[in-house]
Amino acid sequence: MVKHIVMWKLADQAAGASKAENARKMKELLEGLQGKVEGLLRAEVGFNYNPNGYDVCLYTEFTDAAAEKGYQSHPEHLKVKEFVHQVITDRVVADYEI
């Protein structure tokens, strides 16, 4: 199993919406990939309440590294990524196998 964790800082205003609106849309889009991307077992998005950290966190589980690699180039993920890159200012990621 592979775990893929991403955290983003969001712009205060972007794509015609507020940070909170964009965070909610990111959650809907990212969690909506579950069931559409083969090998994606779980997708969970949370909003950070700590004012000193990143704004949005994605936690995902994949069957294996090949599934996570397939997710990165999946057309549905690329659509979500296009929106995400319009509203973020910074990103960190970690991938690990268990």
PDB file of C-alpha atoms in Angstrom:
ATOM      1  CA  MET A   1       0.000   0.000   0.000  1.00  0.00           C
ATOM      2  CA  VAL A   2       1.137   3.543  -0.765  1.00  0.00           C
ATOM      3  CA  LYS A   3       0.137   6.657   1.126  1.00  0.00           C
ATOM      4  CA  HIS A   4       0.231  10.015  -0.646  1.00  0.00           C
ATOM      5  CA  ILE A   5      -0.147  13.132   1.503  1.00  0.00           C
ATOM      6  CA  VAL A   6      -0.265  16.671   0.134  1.00  0.00           C
ATOM      7  CA  MET A   7      -0.691  20.000   1.918  1.00  0.00           C
ATOM      8  CA  TRP A   8      -1.419  23.337   0.295  1.00  0.00           C
ATOM      9  CA  LYS A   9      -1.483  26.992   1.238  1.00  0.00           C
ATOM     10  CA  LEU A  10      -4.264  28.806  -0.566  1.00  0.00           C
ATOM     11  CA  ALA A  11      -4.439  32.365  -1.851  1.00  0.00           C
ATOM     12  CA  ASP A  12      -6.875  34.593   0.041  1.00  0.00           C
ATOM     13  CA  GLN A  13      -8.735  35.191  -3.237  1.00  0.00           C
ATOM     14  CA  ALA A  14      -8.335  33.187  -6.462  1.00  0.00           C
ATOM     15  CA  ALA A  15     -10.411  31.974  -9.379  1.00  0.00           C
ATOM     16  CA  GLY A  16     -13.144  34.417  -8.366  1.00  0.00           C
ATOM     17  CA  ALA A  17     -13.639  32.896  -4.919  1.00  0.00           C
ATOM     18  CA  SER A  18     -12.459  33.177  -1.328  1.00  0.00           C
ATOM     19  CA  LYS A  19      -9.959  30.859   0.341  1.00  0.00           C
ATOM     20  CA  ALA A  20     -12.761  29.063   2.190  1.00  0.00           C
ATOM     21  CA  GLU A  21     -14.802  28.582  -0.988  1.00  0.00           C
ATOM     22  CA  ASN A  22     -11.789  27.246  -2.874  1.00  0.00           C
ATOM     23  CA  ALA A  23     -10.905  24.903  -0.007  1.00  0.00           C
ATOM     24  CA  ARG A  24     -14.432  23.448  -0.070  1.00  0.00           C
ATOM     25  CA  LYS A  25     -14.263  23.008  -3.847  1.00  0.00           C
ATOM     26  CA  MET A  26     -10.870  21.285  -3.571  1.00  0.00           C
ATOM     27  CA  LYS A  27     -12.331  18.870  -1.015  1.00  0.00           C
ATOM     28  CA  GLU A  28     -15.281  18.046  -3.247  1.00  0.00           C
ATOM     29  CA  LEU A  29     -13.113  17.547  -6.338  1.00  0.00           C
ATOM     30  CA  LEU A  30     -10.347  15.542  -4.675  1.00  0.00           C
ATOM     31  CA  GLU A  31     -12.632  13.260  -2.677  1.00  0.00           C
ATOM     32  CA  GLY A  32     -14.715  12.832  -5.841  1.00  0.00           C
ATOM     33  CA  LEU A  33     -11.789  11.035  -7.484  1.00  0.00           C
ATOM     34  CA  GLN A  34     -12.419   8.008  -5.293  1.00  0.00           C
ATOM     35  CA  GLY A  35     -14.206   5.434  -7.431  1.00  0.00           C
ATOM     36  CA  LYS A  36     -12.979   7.090 -10.646  1.00  0.00           C
ATOM     37  CA  VAL A  37      -9.268   6.279 -10.417  1.00  0.00           C
ATOM     38  CA  GLU A  38      -8.289   2.634 -10.375  1.00  0.00           C
ATOM     39  CA  GLY A  39      -6.214   1.733  -7.341  1.00  0.00           C
ATOM     40  CA  LEU A  40      -7.262   4.776  -5.301  1.00  0.00           C
ATOM     41  CA  LEU A  41      -8.585   3.211  -2.111  1.00  0.00           C
ATOM     42  CA  ARG A  42      -9.209   6.305  -0.012  1.00  0.00           C
ATOM     43  CA  ALA A  43      -9.211  10.069  -0.446  1.00  0.00           C
ATOM     44  CA  GLU A  44      -9.751  12.353   2.540  1.00  0.00           C
ATOM     45  CA  VAL A  45      -9.411  16.135   2.624  1.00  0.00           C
ATOM     46  CA  GLY A  46      -9.253  18.184   5.819  1.00  0.00           C
ATOM     47  CA  PHE A  47      -8.993  21.880   6.619  1.00  0.00           C
ATOM     48  CA  ASN A  48      -6.299  22.978   9.042  1.00  0.00           C
ATOM     49  CA  TYR A  49      -7.526  24.992  12.023  1.00  0.00           C
ATOM     50  CA  ASN A  50      -3.956  25.867  13.083  1.00  0.00           C
ATOM     51  CA  PRO A  51      -3.300  29.379  11.699  1.00  0.00           C
ATOM     52  CA  ASN A  52       0.456  28.699  11.376  1.00  0.00           C
ATOM     53  CA  GLY A  53       0.237  25.743   9.001  1.00  0.00           C
ATOM     54  CA  TYR A  54      -0.951  24.823   5.542  1.00  0.00           C
ATOM     55  CA  ASP A  55      -4.634  25.334   4.770  1.00  0.00           C
ATOM     56  CA  VAL A  56      -5.729  22.074   3.152  1.00  0.00           C
ATOM     57  CA  CYS A  57      -4.446  18.515   3.581  1.00  0.00           C
ATOM     58  CA  LEU A  58      -5.095  15.537   1.290  1.00  0.00           C
ATOM     59  CA  TYR A  59      -4.588  12.016   2.612  1.00  0.00           C
ATOM     60  CA  THR A  60      -4.828   9.207   0.047  1.00  0.00           C
ATOM     61  CA  GLU A  61      -4.197   5.479  -0.006  1.00  0.00           C
ATOM     62  CA  PHE A  62      -3.340   3.489  -3.126  1.00  0.00           C
ATOM     63  CA  THR A  63      -3.004  -0.226  -3.717  1.00  0.00           C
ATOM     64  CA  ASP A  64       0.624   0.218  -4.799  1.00  0.00           C
ATOM     65  CA  ALA A  65       3.151   2.625  -6.331  1.00  0.00           C
ATOM     66  CA  ALA A  66       1.917   1.852  -9.857  1.00  0.00           C
ATOM     67  CA  ALA A  67      -1.604   2.938  -8.883  1.00  0.00           C
ATOM     68  CA  GLU A  68      -0.280   6.186  -7.383  1.00  0.00           C
ATOM     69  CA  LYS A  69       1.708   6.817 -10.568  1.00  0.00           C
ATOM     70  CA  GLY A  70      -1.409   6.177 -12.652  1.00  0.00           C
ATOM     71  CA  TYR A  71      -3.348   8.641 -10.504  1.00  0.00           C
ATOM     72  CA  GLN A  72      -0.829  11.374 -11.303  1.00  0.00           C
ATOM     73  CA  SER A  73      -1.586  11.140 -15.040  1.00  0.00           C
ATOM     74  CA  HIS A  74      -5.268  10.163 -14.850  1.00  0.00           C
ATOM     75  CA  PRO A  75      -7.453  12.587 -16.871  1.00  0.00           C
ATOM     76  CA  GLU A  76      -9.848  13.191 -13.948  1.00  0.00           C
ATOM     77  CA  HIS A  77      -6.946  13.986 -11.614  1.00  0.00           C
ATOM     78  CA  LEU A  78      -5.427  16.332 -14.196  1.00  0.00           C
ATOM     79  CA  LYS A  79      -8.713  18.304 -14.292  1.00  0.00           C
ATOM     80  CA  VAL A  80      -8.642  18.674 -10.508  1.00  0.00           C
ATOM     81  CA  LYS A  81      -4.956  19.596 -10.573  1.00  0.00           C
ATOM     82  CA  GLU A  82      -5.675  22.370 -13.074  1.00  0.00           C
ATOM     83  CA  PHE A  83      -8.114  23.993 -10.632  1.00  0.00           C
ATOM     84  CA  VAL A  84      -5.858  23.439  -7.611  1.00  0.00           C
ATOM     85  CA  HIS A  85      -2.916  25.160  -9.271  1.00  0.00           C
ATOM     86  CA  GLN A  86      -5.099  28.246  -9.840  1.00  0.00           C
ATOM     87  CA  VAL A  87      -5.817  28.709  -6.128  1.00  0.00           C
ATOM     88  CA  ILE A  88      -2.665  27.657  -4.242  1.00  0.00           C
ATOM     89  CA  THR A  89       0.471  29.545  -3.248  1.00  0.00           C
ATOM     90  CA  ASP A  90       2.548  26.641  -1.884  1.00  0.00           C
ATOM     91  CA  ARG A  91       2.525  22.829  -1.735  1.00  0.00           C
ATOM     92  CA  VAL A  92       4.343  20.042   0.083  1.00  0.00           C
ATOM     93  CA  VAL A  93       4.027  16.316  -0.551  1.00  0.00           C
ATOM     94  CA  ALA A  94       5.080  13.006   0.952  1.00  0.00           C
ATOM     95  CA  ASP A  95       4.699   9.525  -0.517  1.00  0.00           C
ATOM     96  CA  TYR A  96       5.580   6.362   1.331  1.00  0.00           C
ATOM     97  CA  GLU A  97       4.990   2.651   1.070  1.00  0.00           C
ATOM     98  CA  ILE A  98       3.860   0.439   3.937  1.00  0.00           C
TER      99      ILE A  98
END
